[in-house]
PDB file of C-alpha atoms and ligand atoms in Angstrom:
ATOM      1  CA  UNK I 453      14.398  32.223  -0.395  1.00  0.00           C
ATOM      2  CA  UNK I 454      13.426  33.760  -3.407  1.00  0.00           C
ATOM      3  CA  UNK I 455      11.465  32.802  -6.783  1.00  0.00           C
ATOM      4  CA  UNK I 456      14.277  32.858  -9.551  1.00  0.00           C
ATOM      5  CA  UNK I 457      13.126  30.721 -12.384  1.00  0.00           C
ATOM      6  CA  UNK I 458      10.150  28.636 -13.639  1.00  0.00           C
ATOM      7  CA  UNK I 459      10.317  27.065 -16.906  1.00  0.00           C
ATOM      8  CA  UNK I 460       7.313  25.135 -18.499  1.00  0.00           C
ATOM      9  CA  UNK I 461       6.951  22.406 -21.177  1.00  0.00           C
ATOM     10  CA  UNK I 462       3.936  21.060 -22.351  1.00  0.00           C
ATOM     11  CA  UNK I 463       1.937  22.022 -19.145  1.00  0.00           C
ATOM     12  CA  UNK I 464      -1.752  23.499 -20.113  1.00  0.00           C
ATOM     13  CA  UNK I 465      -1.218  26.274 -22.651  1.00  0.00           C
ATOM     14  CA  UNK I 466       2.415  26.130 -23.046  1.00  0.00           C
ATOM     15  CA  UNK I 467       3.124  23.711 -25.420  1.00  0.00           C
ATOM     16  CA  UNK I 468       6.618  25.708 -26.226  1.00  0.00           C
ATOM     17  CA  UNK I 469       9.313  25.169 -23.914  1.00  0.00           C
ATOM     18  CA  UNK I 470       8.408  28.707 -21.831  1.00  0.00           C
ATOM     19  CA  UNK I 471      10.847  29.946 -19.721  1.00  0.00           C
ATOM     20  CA  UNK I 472      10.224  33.132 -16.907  1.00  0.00           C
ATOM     21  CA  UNK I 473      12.900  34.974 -15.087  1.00  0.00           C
ATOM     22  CA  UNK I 474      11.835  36.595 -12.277  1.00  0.00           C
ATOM     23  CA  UNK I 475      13.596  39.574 -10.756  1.00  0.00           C
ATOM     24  CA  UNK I 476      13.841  40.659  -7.622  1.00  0.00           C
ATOM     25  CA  UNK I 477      10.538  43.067  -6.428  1.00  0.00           C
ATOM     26  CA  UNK I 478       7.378  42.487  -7.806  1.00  0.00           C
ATOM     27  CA  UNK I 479       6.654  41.240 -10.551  1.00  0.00           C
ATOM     28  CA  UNK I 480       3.480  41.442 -12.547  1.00  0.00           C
ATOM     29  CA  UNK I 481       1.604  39.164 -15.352  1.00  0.00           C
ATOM     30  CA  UNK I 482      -0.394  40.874 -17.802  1.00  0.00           C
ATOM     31  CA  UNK I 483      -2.729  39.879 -21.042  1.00  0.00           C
ATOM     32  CA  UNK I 484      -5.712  39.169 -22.374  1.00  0.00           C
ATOM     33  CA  UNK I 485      -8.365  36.635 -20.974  1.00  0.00           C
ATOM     34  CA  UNK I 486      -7.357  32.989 -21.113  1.00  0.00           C
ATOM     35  CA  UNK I 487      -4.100  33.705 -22.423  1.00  0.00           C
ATOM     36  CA  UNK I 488      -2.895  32.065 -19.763  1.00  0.00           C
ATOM     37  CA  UNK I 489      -1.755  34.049 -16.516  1.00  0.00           C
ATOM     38  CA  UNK I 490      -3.548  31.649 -14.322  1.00  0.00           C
ATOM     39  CA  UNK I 491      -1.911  28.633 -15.402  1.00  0.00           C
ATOM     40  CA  UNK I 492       1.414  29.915 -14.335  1.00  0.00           C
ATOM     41  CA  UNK I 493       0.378  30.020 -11.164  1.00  0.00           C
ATOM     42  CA  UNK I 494      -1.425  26.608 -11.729  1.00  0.00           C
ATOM     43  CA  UNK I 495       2.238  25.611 -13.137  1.00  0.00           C
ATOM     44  CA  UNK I 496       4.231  27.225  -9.401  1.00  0.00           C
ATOM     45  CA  UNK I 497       0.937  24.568  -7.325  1.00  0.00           C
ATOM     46  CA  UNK I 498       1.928  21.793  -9.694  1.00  0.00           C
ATOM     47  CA  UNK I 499       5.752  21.681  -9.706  1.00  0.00           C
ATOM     48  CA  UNK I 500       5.217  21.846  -5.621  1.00  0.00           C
ATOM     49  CA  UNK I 501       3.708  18.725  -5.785  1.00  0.00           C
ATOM     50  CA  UNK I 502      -0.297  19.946  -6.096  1.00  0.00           C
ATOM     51  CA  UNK I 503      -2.286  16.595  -6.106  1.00  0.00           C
ATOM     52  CA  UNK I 504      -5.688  18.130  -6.449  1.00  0.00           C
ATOM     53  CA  UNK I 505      -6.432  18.123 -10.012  1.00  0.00           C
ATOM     54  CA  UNK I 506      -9.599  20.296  -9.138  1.00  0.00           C
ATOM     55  CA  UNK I 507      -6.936  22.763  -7.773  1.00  0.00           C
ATOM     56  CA  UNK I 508      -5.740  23.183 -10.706  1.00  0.00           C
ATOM     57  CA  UNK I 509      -9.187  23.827 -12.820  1.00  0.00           C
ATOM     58  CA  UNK I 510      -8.891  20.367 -14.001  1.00  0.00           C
ATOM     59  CA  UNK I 511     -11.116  17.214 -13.989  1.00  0.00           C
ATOM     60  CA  UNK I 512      -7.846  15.275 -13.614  1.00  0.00           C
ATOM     61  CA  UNK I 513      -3.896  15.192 -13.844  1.00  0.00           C
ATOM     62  CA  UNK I 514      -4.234  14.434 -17.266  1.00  0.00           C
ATOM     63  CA  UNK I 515      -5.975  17.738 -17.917  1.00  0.00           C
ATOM     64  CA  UNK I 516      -2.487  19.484 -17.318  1.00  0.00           C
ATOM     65  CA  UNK I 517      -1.062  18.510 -20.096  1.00  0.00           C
ATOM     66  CA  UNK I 518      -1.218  20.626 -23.483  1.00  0.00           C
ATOM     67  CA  UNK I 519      -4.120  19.016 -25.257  1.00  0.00           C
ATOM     68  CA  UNK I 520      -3.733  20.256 -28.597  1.00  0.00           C
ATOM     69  CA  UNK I 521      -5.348  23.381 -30.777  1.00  0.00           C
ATOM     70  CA  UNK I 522      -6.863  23.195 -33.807  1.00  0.00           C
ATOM     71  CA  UNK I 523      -3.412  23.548 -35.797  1.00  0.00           C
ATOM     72  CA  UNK I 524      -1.115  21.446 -33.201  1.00  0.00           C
ATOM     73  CA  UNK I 525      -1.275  17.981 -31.711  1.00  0.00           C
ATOM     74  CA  UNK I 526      -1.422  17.032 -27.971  1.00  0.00           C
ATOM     75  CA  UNK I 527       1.309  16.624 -26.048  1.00  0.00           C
ATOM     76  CA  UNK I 528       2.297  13.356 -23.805  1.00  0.00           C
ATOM     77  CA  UNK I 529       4.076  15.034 -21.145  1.00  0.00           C
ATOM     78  CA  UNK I 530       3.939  18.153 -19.133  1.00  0.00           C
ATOM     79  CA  UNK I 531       7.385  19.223 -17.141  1.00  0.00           C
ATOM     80  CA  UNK I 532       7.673  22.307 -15.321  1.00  0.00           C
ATOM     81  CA  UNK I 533      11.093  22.959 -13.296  1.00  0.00           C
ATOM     82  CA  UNK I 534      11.153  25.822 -10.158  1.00  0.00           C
ATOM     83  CA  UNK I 535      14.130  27.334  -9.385  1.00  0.00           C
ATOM     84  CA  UNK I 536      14.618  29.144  -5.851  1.00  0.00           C
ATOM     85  CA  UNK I 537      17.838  30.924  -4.722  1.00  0.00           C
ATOM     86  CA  UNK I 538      19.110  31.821  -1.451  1.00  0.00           C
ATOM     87  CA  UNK I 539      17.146  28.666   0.243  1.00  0.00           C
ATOM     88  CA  UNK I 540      18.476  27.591   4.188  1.00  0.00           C
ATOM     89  CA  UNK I 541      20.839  25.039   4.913  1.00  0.00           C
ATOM     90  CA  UNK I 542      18.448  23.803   7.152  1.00  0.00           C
ATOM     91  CA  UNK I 543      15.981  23.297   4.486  1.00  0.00           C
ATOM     92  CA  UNK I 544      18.396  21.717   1.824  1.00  0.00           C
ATOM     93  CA  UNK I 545      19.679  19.278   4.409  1.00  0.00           C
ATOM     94  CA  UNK I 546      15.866  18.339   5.480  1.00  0.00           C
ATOM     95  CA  UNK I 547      15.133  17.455   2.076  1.00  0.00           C
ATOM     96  CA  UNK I 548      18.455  15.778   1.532  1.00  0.00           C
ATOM     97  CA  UNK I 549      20.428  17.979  -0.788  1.00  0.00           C
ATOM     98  CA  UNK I 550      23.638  18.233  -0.981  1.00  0.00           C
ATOM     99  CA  UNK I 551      24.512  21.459   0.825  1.00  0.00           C
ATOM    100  CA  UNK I 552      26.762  23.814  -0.522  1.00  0.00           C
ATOM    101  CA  UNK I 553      23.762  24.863  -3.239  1.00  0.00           C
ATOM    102  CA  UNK I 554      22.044  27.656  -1.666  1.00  0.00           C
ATOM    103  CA  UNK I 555      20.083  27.229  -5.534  1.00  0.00           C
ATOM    104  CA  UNK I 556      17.314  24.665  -6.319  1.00  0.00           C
ATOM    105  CA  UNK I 557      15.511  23.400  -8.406  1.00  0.00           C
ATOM    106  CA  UNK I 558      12.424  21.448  -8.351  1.00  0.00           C
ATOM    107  CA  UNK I 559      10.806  19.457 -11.419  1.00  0.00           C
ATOM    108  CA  UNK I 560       7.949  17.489 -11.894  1.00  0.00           C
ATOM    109  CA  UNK I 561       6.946  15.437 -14.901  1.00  0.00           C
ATOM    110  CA  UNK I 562       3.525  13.806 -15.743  1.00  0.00           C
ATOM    111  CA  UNK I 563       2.592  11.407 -18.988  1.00  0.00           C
ATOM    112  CA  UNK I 564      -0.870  11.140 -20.117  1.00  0.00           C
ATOM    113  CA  UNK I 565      -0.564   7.291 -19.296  1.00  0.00           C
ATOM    114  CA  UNK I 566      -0.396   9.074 -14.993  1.00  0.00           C
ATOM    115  CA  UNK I 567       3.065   8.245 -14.271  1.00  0.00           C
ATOM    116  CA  UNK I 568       4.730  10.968 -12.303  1.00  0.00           C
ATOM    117  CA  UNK I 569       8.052  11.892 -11.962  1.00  0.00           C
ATOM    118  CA  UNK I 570       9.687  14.492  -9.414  1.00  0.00           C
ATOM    119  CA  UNK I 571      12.994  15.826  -9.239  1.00  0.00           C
ATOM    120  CA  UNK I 572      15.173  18.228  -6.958  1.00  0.00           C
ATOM    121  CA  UNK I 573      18.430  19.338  -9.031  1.00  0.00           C
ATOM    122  CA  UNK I 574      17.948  17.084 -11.702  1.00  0.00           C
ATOM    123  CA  UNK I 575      17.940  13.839  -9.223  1.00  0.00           C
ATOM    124  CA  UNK I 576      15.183  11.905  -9.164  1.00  0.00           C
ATOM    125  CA  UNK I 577      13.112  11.989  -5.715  1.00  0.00           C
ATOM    126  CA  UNK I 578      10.247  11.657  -4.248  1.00  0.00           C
ATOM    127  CA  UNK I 579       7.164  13.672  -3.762  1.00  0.00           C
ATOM    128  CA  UNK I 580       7.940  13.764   0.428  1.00  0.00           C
ATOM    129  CA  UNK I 581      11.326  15.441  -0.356  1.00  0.00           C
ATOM    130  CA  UNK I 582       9.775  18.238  -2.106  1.00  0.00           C
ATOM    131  CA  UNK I 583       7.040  18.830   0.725  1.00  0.00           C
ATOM    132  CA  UNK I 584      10.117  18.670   3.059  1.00  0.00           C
ATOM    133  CA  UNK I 585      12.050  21.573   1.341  1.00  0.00           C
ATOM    134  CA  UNK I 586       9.353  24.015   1.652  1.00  0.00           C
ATOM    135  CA  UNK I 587       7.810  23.036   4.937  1.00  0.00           C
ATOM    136  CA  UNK I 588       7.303  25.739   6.931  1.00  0.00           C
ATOM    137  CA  UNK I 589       8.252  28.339   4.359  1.00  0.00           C
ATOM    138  CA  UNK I 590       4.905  29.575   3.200  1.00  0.00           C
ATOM    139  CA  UNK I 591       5.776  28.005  -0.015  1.00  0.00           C
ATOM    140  CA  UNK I 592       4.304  24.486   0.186  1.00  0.00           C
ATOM    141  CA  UNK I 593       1.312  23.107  -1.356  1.00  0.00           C
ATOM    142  CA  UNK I 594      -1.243  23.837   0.837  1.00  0.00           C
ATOM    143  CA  UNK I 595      -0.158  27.380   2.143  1.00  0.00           C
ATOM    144  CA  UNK I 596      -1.571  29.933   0.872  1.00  0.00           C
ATOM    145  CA  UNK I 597       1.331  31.938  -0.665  1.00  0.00           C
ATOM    146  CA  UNK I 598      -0.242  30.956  -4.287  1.00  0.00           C
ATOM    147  CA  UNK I 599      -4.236  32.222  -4.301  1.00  0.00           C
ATOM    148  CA  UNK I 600      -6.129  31.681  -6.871  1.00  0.00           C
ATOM    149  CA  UNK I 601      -8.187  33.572  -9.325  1.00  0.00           C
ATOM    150  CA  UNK I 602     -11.794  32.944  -7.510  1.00  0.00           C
ATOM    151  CA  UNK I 603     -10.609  31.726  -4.443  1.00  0.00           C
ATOM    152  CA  UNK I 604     -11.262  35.257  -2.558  1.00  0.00           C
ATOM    153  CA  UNK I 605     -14.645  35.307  -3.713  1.00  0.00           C
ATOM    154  CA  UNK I 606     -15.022  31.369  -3.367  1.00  0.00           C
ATOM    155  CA  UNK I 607     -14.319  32.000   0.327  1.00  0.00           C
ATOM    156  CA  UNK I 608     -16.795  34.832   0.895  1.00  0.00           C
ATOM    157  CA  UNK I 609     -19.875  33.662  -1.020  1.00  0.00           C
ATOM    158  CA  UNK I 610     -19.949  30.087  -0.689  1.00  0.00           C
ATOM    159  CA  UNK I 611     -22.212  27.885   1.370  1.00  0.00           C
ATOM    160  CA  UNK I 612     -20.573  26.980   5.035  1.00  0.00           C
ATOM    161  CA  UNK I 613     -20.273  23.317   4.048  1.00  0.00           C
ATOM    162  CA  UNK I 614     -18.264  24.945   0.893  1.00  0.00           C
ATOM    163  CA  UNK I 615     -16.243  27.304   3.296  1.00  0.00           C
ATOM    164  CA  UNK I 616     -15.318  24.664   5.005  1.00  0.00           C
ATOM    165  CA  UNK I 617     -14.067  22.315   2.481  1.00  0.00           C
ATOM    166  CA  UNK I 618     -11.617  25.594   1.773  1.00  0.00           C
ATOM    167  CA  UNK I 619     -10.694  25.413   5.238  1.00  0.00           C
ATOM    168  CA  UNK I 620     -10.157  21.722   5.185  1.00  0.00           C
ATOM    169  CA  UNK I 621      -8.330  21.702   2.068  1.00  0.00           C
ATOM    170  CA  UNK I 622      -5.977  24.590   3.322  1.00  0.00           C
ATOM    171  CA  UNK I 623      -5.614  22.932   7.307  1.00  0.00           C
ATOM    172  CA  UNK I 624      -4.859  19.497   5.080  1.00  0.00           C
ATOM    173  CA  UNK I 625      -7.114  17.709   6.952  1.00  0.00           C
ATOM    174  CA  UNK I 626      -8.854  16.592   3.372  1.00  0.00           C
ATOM    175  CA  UNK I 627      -5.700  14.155   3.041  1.00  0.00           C
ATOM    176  CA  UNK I 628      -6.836  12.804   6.449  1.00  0.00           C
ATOM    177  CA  UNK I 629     -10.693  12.261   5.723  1.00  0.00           C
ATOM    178  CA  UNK I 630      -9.368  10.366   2.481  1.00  0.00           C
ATOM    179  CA  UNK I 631      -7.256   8.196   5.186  1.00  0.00           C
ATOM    180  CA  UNK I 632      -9.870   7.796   7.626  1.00  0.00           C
ATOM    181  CA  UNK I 633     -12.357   6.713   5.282  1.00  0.00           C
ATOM    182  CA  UNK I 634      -9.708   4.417   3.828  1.00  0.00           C
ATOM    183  CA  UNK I 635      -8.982   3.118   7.217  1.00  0.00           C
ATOM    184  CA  UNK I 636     -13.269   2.476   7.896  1.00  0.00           C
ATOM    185  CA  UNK I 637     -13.466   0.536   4.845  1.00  0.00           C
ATOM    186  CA  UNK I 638     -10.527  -1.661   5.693  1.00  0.00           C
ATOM    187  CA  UNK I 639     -11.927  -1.838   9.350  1.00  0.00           C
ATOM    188  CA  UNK I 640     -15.149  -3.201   7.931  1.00  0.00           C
ATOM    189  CA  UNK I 641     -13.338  -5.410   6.148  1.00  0.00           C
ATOM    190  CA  UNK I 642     -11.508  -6.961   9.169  1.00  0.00           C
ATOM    191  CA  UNK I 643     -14.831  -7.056  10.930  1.00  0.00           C
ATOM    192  CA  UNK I 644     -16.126  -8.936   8.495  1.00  0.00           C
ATOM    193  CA  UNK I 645     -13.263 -11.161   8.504  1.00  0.00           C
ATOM    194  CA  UNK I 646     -13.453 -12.351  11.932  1.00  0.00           C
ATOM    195  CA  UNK I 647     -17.284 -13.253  11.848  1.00  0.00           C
ATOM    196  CA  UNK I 648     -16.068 -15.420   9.710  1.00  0.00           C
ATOM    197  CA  UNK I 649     -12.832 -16.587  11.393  1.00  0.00           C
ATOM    198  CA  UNK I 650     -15.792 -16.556  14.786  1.00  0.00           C
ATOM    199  CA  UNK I 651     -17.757 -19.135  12.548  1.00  0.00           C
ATOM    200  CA  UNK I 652     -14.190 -21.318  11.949  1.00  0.00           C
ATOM    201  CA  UNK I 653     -13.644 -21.403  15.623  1.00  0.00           C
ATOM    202  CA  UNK I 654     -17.129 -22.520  16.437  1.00  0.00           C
ATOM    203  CA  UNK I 655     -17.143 -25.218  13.875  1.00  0.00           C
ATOM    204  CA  UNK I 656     -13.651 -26.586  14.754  1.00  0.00           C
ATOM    205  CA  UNK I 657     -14.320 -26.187  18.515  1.00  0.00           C
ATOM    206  CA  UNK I 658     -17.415 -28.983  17.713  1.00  0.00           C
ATOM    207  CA  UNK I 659     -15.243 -31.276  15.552  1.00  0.00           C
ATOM    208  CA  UNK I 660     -12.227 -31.505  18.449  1.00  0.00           C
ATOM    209  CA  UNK I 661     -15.274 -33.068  20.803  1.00  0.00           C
ATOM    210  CA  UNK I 662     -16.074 -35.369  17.972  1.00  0.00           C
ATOM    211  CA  UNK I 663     -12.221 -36.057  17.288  1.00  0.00           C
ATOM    212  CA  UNK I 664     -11.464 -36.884  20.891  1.00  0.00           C
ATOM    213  CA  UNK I 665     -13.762 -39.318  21.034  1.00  0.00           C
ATOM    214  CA  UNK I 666     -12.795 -40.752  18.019  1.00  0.00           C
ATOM    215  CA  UNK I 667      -8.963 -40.696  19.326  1.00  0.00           C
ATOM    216  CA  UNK I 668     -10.134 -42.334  22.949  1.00  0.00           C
ATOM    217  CA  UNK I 669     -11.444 -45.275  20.729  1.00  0.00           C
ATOM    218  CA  UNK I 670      -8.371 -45.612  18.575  1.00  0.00           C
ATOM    219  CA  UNK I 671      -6.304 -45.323  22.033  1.00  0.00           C
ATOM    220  CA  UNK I 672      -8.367 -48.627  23.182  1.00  0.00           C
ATOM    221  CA  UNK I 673      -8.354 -50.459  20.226  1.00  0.00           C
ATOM    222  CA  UNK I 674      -4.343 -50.222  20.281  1.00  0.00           C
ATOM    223  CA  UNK I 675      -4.438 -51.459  23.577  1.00  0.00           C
ATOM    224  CA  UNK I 676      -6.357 -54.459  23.653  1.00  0.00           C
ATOM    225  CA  UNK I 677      -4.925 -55.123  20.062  1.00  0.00           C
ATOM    226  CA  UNK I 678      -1.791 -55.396  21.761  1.00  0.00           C
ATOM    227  CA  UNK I 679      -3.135 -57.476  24.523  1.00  0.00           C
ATOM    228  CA  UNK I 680      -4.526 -59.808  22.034  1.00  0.00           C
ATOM    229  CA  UNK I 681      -1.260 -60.598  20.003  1.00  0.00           C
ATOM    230  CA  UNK I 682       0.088 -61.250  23.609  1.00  0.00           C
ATOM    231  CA  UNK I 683      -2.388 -63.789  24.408  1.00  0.00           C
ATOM    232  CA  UNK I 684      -2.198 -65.263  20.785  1.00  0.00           C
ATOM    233  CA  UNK I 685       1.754 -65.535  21.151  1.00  0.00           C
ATOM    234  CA  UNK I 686       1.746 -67.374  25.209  1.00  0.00           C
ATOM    235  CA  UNK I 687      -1.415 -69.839  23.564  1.00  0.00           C
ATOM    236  CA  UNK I 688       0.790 -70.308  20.021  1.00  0.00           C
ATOM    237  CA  UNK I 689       3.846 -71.339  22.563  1.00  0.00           C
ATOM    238  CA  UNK I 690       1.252 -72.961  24.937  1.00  0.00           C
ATOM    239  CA  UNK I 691       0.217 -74.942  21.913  1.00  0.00           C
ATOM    240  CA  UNK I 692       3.317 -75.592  20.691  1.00  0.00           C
ATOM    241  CA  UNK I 693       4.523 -77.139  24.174  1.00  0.00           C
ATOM    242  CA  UNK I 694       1.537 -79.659  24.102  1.00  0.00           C
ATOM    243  CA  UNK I 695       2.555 -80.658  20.581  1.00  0.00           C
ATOM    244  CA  UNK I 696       6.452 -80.877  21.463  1.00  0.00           C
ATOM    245  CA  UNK I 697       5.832 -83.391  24.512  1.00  0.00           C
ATOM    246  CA  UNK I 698       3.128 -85.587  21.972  1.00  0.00           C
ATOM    247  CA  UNK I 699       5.587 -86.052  19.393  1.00  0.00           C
ATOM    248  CA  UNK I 700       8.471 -87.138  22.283  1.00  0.00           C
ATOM    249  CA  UNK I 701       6.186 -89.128  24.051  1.00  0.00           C
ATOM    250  CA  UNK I 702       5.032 -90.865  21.190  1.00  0.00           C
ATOM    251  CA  UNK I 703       8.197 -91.306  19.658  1.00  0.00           C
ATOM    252  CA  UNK I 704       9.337 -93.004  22.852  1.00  0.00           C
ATOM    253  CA  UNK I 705       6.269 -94.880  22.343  1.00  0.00           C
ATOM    254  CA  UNK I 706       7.745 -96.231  18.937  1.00  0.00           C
ATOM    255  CA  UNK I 707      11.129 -96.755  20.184  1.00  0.00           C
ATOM    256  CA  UNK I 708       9.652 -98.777  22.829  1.00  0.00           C
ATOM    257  CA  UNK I 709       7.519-101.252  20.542  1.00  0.00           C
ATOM    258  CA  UNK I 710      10.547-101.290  18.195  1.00  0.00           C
ATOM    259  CA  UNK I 711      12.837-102.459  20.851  1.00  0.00           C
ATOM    260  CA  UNK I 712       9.870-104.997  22.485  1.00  0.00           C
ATOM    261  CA  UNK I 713       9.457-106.359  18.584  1.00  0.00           C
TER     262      UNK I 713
HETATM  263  P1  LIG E2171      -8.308  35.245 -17.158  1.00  0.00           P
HETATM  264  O1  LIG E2171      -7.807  36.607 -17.428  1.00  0.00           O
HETATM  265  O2  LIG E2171      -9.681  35.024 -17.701  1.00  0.00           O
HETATM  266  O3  LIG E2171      -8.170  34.789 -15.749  1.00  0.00           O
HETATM  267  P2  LIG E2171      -6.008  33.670 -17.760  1.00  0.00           P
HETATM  268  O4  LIG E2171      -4.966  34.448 -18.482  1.00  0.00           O
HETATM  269  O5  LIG E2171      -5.821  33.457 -16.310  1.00  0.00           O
HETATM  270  O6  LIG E2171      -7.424  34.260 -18.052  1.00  0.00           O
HETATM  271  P3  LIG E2171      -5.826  30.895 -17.937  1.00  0.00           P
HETATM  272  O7  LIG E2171      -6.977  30.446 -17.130  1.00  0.00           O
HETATM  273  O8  LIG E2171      -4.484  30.869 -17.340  1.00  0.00           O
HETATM  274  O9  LIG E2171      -6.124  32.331 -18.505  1.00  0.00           O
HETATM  275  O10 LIG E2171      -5.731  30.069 -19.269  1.00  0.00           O
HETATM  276  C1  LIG E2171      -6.829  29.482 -19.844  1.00  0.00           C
HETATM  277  C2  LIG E2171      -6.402  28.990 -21.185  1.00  0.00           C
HETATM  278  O11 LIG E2171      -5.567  27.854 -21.051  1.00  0.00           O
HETATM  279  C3  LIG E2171      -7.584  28.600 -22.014  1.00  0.00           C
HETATM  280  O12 LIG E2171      -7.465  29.190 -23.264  1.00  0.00           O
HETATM  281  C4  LIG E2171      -7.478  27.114 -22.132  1.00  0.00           C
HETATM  282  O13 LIG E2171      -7.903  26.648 -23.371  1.00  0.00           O
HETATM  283  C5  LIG E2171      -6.001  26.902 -21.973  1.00  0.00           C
HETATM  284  N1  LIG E2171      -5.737  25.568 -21.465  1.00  0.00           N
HETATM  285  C6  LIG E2171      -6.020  25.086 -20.228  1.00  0.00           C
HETATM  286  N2  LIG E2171      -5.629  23.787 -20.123  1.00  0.00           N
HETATM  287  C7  LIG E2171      -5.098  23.454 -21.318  1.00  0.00           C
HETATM  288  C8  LIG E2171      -4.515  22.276 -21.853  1.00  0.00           C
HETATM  289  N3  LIG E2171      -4.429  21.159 -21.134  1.00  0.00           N
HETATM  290  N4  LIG E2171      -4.072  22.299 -23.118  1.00  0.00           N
HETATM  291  C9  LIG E2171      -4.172  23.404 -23.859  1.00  0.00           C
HETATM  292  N5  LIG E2171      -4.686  24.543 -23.427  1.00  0.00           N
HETATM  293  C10 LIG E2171      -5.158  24.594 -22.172  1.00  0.00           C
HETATM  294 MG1  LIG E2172      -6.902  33.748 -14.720  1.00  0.00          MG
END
């Protein structure tokens, strides 16, 4: 695995379309102060999918991106593409390229407005692909393959707490501090949630007593409502019995003093 190409647009200094060949051996940098060595370095971080805009000397993402001179206007997008040969079959597959490239190359793109694009020979993937290409190669993010200017002496001088935060940054455990402090605030969250789910329970548990009463009353009613239209229907026919045999009897009656007339 070997550094072939990187080629820069828009990305800190280089607003031109900047492309470096590098040759086998060493190869060396050279120029003035803040003519812009470090940010090709910066550039190598970025395109491996650097998320630490601090990292990179910036405040944020945005801060990547050529912001204009005196004579020229800011740019809306920063792309830099980094092309390794002779990469592993092993690696290719992991990151699911197509194997039979033993070249690749890996591009990311930012707009001012933060969207982020990454690519690995030209197809669009995402930022876990790239981490899985280099894994284990020295290359990735947060190996230390790329130092930068400062970070010798940022290591030797610095406070502990500071010296640690290197050390953090470097084992990756900062991504996990982020998550664990994400994780506390949601956990928070669900404790407050089920107080207040607690104080549902409580109140519910007290309207049920009231509501079974209230359902053991109903039950009764029902019953002796239906034992009342029972009675009313055997005294209606009761009634109606009495009033059957009066009317015969005193029709009878009539046909008697008829006939005795
Ligand atoms: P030194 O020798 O001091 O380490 P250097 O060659 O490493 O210098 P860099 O730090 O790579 O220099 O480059 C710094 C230059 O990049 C500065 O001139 C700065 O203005 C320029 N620069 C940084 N970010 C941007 C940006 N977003 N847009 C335009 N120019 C930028
Ligand atoms: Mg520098």
């Amino acid at each position: 695995m070997y550094l072939k190409n990187l080629t820069v647009l828009g990305f800190k200094s280089f607003a031109d379309k900047t492309s470096l060949n590098f040759q086998p051996g060493v190869t060396a940098i050279v120029g003035p102060n803040g003519c812009g060595k470090s940010n090709v370095s910066d550039a190598i971080r970025w395109v491996l999918g650097e998320q630490s805009a601090k990292a990179l000397r910036g405040g944020e993402m945005a801060d990547c991106i050529f912001n204009g001179t005196d004579g020229r206007k800011p740019l809306g997008m920063a792309e830099v593409s980094l092309t390794i040969g002779d990469v592993e079959e092993d690696q290719l597959t992991a990151a699911g390229v197509e194997v039979g490239f033993n070249e690749v190359t890996v591009t990311r793109r930012v707009f001012r407005d933060g969207g982020s694009e990454y690519f690995i020979n030209k197809t669009a993937c995402r930022l876990k692909d790239i981490q899985q290409l280099f894994m284990g190669t020295g290359v990735g993010r947060t190996s230390y393959s790329v130092m930068a200017q400062g970070n010798i002496t940022q290591l030797l001088s610095s406070k502990p707490e500071d010296r640690r935060m290197v050390f953090e940054e470097a084992a990756g455990i900062t991504k996990f501090k982020a998550q664990k402090k994400e994780s506390l605030r949601k956990l928070e969250h669900t404790d407050q949630n089920l107080v207040r789910v607690e104080d549902l329970i409580r109140e519910v548990k007290r309207q049920i007593g009231s509501l079974q009463r209230q359902a053991g009353k109903a039950r009764r009613y029902k019953q002796i409502a239906q034992e009342l239209q029972h009675l009313d229907t055997q005294l209606a026919r009761h009634q109606f019995d009495v009033l059957q045999a009066e009317i015969t009897e005193r029709q009878n009656k009539a046909e008697e003093l008829r006939n005795g007339n």
